[in-house]
mmCIF file of C-alpha atoms in Angstrom:
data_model
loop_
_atom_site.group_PDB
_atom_site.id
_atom_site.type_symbol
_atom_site.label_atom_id
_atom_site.label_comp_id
_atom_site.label_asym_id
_atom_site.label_seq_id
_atom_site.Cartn_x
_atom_site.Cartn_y
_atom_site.Cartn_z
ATOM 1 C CA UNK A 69 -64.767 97.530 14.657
ATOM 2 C CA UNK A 70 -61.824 94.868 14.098
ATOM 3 C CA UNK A 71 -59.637 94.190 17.582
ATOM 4 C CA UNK A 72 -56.138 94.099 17.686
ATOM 5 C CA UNK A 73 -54.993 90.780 15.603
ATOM 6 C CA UNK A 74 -51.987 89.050 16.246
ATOM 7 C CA UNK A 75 -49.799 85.841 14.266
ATOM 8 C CA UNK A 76 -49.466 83.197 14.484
ATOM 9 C CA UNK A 77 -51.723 82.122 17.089
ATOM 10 C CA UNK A 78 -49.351 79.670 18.035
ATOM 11 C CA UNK A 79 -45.149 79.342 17.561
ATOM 12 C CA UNK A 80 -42.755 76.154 18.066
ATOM 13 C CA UNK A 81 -39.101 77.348 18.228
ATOM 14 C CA UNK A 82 -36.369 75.294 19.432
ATOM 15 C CA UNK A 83 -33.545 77.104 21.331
ATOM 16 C CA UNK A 84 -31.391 79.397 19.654
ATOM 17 C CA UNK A 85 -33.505 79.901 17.053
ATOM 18 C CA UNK A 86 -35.138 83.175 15.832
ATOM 19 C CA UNK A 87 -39.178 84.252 16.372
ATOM 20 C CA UNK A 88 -41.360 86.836 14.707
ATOM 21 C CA UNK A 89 -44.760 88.038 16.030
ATOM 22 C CA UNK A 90 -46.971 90.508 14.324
ATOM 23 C CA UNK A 91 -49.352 92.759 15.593
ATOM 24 C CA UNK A 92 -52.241 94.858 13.782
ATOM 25 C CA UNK A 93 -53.671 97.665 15.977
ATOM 26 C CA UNK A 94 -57.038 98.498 16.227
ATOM 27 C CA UNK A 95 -57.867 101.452 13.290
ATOM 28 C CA UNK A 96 -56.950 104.923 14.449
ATOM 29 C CA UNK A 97 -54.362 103.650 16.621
ATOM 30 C CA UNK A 98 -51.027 104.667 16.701
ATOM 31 C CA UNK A 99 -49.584 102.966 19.814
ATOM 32 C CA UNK A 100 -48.718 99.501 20.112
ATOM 33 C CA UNK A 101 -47.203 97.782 23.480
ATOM 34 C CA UNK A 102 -45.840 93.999 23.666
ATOM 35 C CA UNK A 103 -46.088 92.168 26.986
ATOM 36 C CA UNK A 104 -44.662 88.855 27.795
ATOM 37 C CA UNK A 105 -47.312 86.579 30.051
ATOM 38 C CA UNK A 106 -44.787 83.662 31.473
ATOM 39 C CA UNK A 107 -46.802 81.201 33.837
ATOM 40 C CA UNK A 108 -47.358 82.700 37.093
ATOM 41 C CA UNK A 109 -45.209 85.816 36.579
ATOM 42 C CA UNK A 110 -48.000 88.303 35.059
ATOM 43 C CA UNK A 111 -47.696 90.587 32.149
ATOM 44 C CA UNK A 112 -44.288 91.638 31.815
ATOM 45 C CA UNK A 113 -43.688 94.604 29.770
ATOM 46 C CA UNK A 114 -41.486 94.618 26.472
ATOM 47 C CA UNK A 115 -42.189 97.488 24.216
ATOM 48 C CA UNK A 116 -44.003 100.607 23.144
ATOM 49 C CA UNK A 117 -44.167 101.826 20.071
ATOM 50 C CA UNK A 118 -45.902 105.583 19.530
ATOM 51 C CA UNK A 119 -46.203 106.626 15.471
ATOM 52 C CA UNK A 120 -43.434 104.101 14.366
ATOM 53 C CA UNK A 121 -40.951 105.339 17.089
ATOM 54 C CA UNK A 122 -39.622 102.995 20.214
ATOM 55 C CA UNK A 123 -40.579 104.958 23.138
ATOM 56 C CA UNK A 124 -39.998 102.896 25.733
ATOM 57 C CA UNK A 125 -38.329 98.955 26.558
ATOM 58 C CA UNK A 126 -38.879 97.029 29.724
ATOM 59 C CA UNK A 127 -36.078 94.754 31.254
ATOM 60 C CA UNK A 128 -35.532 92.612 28.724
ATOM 61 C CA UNK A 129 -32.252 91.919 26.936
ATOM 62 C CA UNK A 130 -31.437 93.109 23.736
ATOM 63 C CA UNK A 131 -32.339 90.101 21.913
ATOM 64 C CA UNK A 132 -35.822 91.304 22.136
ATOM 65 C CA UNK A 133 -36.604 93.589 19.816
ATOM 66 C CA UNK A 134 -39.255 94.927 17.503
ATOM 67 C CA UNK A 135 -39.907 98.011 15.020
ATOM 68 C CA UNK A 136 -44.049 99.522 13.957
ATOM 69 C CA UNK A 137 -44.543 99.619 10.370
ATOM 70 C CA UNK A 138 -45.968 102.914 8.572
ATOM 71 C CA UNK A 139 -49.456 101.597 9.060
ATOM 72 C CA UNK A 140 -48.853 100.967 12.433
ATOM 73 C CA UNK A 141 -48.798 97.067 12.734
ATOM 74 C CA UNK A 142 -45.931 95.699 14.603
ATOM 75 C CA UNK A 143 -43.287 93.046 14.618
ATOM 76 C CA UNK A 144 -41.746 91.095 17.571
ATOM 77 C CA UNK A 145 -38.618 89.641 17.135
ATOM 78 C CA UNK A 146 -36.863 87.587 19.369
ATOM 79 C CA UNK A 147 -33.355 86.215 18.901
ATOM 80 C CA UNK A 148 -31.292 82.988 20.277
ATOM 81 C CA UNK A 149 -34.848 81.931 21.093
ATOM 82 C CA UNK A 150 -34.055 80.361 25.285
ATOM 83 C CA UNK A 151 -36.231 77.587 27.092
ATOM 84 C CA UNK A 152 -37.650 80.839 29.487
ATOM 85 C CA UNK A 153 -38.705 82.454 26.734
ATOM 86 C CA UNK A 154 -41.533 80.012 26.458
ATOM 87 C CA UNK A 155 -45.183 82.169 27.261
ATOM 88 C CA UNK A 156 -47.774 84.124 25.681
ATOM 89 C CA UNK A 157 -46.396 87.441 23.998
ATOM 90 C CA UNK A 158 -49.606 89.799 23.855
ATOM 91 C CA UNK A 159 -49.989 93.006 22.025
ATOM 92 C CA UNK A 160 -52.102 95.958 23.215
ATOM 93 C CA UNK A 161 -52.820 98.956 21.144
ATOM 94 C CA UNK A 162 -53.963 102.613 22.174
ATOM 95 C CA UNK A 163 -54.439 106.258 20.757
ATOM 96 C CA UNK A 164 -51.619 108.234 20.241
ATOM 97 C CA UNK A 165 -49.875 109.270 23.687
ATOM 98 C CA UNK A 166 -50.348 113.283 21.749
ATOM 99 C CA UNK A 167 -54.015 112.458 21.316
ATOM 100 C CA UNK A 168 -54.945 114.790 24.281
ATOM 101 C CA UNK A 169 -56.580 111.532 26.169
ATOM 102 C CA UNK A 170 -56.604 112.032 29.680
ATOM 103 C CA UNK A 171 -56.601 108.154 30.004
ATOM 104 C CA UNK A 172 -56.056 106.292 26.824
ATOM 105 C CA UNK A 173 -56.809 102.716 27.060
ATOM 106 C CA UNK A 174 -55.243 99.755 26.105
ATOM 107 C CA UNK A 175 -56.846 96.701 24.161
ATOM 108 C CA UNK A 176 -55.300 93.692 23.973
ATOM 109 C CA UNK A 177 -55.030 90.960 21.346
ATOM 110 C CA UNK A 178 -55.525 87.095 22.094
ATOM 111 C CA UNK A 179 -51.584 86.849 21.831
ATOM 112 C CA UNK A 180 -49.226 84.526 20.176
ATOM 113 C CA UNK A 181 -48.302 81.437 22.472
ATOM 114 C CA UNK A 182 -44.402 80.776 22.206
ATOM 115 C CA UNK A 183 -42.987 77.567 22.768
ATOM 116 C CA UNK A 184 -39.258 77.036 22.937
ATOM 117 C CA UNK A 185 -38.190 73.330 23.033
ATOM 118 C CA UNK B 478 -39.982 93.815 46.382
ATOM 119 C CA UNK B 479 -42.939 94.161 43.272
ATOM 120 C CA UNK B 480 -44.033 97.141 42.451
ATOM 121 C CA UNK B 481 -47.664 95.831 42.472
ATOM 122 C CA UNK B 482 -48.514 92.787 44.508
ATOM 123 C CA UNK B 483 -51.858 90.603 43.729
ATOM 124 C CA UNK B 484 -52.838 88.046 46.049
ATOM 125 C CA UNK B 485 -52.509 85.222 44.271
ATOM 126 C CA UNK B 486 -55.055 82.691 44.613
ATOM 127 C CA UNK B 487 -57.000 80.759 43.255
ATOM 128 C CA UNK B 488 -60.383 81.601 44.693
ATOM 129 C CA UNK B 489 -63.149 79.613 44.592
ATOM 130 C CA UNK B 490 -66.412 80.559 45.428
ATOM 131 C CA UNK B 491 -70.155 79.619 45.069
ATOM 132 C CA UNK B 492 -72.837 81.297 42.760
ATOM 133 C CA UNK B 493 -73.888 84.012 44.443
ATOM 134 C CA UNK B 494 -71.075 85.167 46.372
ATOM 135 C CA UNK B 495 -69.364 88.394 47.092
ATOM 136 C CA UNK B 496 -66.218 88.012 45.754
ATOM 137 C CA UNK B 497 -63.135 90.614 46.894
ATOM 138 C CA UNK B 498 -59.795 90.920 45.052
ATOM 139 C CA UNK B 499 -57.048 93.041 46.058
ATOM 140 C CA UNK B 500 -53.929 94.461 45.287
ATOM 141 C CA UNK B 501 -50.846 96.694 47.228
ATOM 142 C CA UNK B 502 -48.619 98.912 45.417
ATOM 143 C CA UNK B 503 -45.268 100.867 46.308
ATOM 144 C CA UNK B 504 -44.973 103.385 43.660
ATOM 145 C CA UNK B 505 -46.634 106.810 44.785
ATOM 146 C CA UNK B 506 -46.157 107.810 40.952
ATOM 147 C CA UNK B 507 -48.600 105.558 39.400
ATOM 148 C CA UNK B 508 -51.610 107.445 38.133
ATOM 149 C CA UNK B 509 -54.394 105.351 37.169
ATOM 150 C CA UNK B 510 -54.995 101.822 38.651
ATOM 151 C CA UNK B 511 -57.048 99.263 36.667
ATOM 152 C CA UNK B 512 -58.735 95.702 36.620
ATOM 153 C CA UNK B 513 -58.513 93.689 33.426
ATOM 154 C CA UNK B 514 -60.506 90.350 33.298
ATOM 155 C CA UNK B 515 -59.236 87.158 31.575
ATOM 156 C CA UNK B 516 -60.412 84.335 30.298
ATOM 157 C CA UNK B 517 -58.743 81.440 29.352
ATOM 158 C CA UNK B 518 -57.043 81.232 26.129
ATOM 159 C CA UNK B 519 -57.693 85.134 25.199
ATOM 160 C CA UNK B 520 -56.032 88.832 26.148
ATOM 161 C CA UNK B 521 -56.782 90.908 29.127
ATOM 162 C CA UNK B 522 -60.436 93.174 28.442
ATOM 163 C CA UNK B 523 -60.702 96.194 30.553
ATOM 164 C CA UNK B 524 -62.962 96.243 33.233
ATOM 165 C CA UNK B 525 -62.685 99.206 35.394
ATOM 166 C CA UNK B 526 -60.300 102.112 35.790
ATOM 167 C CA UNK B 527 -59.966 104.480 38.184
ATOM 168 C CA UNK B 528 -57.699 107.692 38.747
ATOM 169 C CA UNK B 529 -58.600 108.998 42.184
ATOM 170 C CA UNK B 530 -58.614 107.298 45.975
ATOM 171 C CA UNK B 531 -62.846 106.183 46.755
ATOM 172 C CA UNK B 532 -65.275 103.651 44.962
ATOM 173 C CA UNK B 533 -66.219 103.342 41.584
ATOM 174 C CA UNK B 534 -69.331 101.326 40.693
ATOM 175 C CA UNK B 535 -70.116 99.604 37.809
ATOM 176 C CA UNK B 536 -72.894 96.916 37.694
ATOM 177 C CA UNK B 537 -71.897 94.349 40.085
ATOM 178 C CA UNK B 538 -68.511 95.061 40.243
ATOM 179 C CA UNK B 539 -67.255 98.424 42.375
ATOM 180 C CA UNK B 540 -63.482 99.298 42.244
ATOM 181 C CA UNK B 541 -61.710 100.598 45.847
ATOM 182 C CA UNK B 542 -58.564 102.853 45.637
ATOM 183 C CA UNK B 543 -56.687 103.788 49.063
ATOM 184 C CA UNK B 544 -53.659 105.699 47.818
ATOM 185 C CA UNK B 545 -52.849 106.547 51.529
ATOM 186 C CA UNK B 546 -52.699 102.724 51.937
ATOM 187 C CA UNK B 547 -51.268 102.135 48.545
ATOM 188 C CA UNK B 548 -53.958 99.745 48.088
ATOM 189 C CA UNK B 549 -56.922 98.552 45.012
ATOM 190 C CA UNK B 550 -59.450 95.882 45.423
ATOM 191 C CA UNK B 551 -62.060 95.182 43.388
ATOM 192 C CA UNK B 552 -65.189 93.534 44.761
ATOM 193 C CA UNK B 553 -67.967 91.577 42.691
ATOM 194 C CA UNK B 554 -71.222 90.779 43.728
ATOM 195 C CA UNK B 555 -73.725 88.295 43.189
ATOM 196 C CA UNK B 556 -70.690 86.367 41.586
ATOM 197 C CA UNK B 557 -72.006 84.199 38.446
ATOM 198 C CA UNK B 558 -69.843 81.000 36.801
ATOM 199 C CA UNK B 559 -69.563 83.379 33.892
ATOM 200 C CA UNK B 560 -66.947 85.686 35.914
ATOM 201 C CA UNK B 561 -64.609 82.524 36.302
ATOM 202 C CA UNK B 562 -61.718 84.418 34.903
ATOM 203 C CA UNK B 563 -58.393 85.466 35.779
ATOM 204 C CA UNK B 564 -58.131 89.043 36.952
ATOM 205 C CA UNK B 565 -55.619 91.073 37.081
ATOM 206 C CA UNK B 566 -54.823 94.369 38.605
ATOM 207 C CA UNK B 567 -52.831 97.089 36.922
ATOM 208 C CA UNK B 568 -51.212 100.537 37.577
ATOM 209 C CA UNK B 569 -50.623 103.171 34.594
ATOM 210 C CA UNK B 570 -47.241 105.293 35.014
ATOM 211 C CA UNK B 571 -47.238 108.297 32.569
ATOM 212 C CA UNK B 572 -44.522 110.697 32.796
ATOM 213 C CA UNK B 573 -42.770 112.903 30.927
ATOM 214 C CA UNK B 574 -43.785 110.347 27.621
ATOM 215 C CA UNK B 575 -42.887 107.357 29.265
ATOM 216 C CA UNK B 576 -45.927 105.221 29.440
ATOM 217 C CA UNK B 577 -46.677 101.781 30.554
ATOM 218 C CA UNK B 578 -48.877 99.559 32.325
ATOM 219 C CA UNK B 579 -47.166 97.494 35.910
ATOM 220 C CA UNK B 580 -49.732 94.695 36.092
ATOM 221 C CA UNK B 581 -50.395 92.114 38.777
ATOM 222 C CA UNK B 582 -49.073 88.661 38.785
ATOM 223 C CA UNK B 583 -53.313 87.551 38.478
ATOM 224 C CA UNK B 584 -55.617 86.372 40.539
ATOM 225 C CA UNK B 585 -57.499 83.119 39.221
ATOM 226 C CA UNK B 586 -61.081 82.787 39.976
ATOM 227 C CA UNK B 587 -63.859 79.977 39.922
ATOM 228 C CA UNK B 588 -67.712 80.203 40.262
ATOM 229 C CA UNK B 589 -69.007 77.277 40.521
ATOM 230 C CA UNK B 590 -72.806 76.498 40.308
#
């Protein structure tokens, strides 16, 4: 079974400038969540995505945003690209938060390693 | 103040070792607590989860919860230079549809031979 796949593996952006990341799920999942990894800060999270609707955004600004596709791959866009946006953007993807799952795990992608000059 | 501190490190250790990682939380809400591993280079890979307050063992590695305390560690044994990883603690909050993961800022460990 293919894991989650995300491009490009790497991204050089100068500031103000506009990014895209793409995410394929695993198959059979619905679910897709973005996290930001910034040096020493952890995963921060972005975005969920549950059968092509936004459920949920973390505290970001509205410059990042994203939308899930009708086969359930993802896009990341982020806008008036700033030097602290620099850091690995990772995608996870799960079952479908209906799929009666008392825990429904998360698998992650290698991620997509942003680098704003 | 986090909602999930992780002691931050790095840790190094020798072959061998008992190695113990640990995180604190303040949100009574969160459901499931987890440990991903990470390597270098790659995404987080589930290692253990675990819903209620006691020990979970897996192999080598055994997963604490104290939700009285508010508090996860997760303890390797007979540590080998292949768990030189970064690890990082998680907590799951799932209500009412609204569903994400509050991880730990990572703990970075070496095993050295």
């Amino acid at each position: 079974e293919a894991g989650v796949t995300q491009s490009p593996t790497h991204l050089i952006k100068t500031r103000g400038q506009q990014a895209t990341l793409r995410c394929s799920p695993i198959s059979g999942h619905t679910s897709v969540y973005w996290y930001q990894q910034a040096l020493g800060l952890g995963l921060q999270f972005l975005l969920w995505y549950d059968e092509g609707e936004e459920r949920n955004r973390g505290n970001f600004p509205p410059r990042f945003s994203g939308r899930q596709f009708p086969n359930y791959s993802s896009e990341l866009n982020v806008n008036a690209l700033e030097l602290e946006d620099s850091a690995l953007y990772l995608c996870a993807s799960s079952h479908a938060r209906t799929s009666g799952r008392a825990y429904n795990e998360q698998f992650f992608g290698p991620g997509t390693r942003l680098t704003v000059l | 103040q986090k909602e999930v501190e992780q002691d931050p490190g790095p840790l190094s250790v020798p072959e061998g070792a008992i190695v113990s990682l640990n995180c604190t939380y303040s949100n009574s809400a969160f459901q499931y607590f987890m440990w991903y591993r990470q390597y270098s280079r790659k995404g987080p890979e589930l290692l253990m989860y675990t819903y209620s307050s006691g020990n979970k063992e897996d192999g080598r590695f055994t997963a604490q919860v104290d939700k009285s305390s508010k508090y996860i560690s997760l303890f390797i044994r007979d540590s080998q230079p292949s768990d030189s990883a970064t690890y990082l603690c998680a907590m799951r909050l799932f209500s009412g549809g609204y569903n994400k993961l509050i991880f730990g800022a990572g703990t970075r460990l070496a095993v050295h031979p």
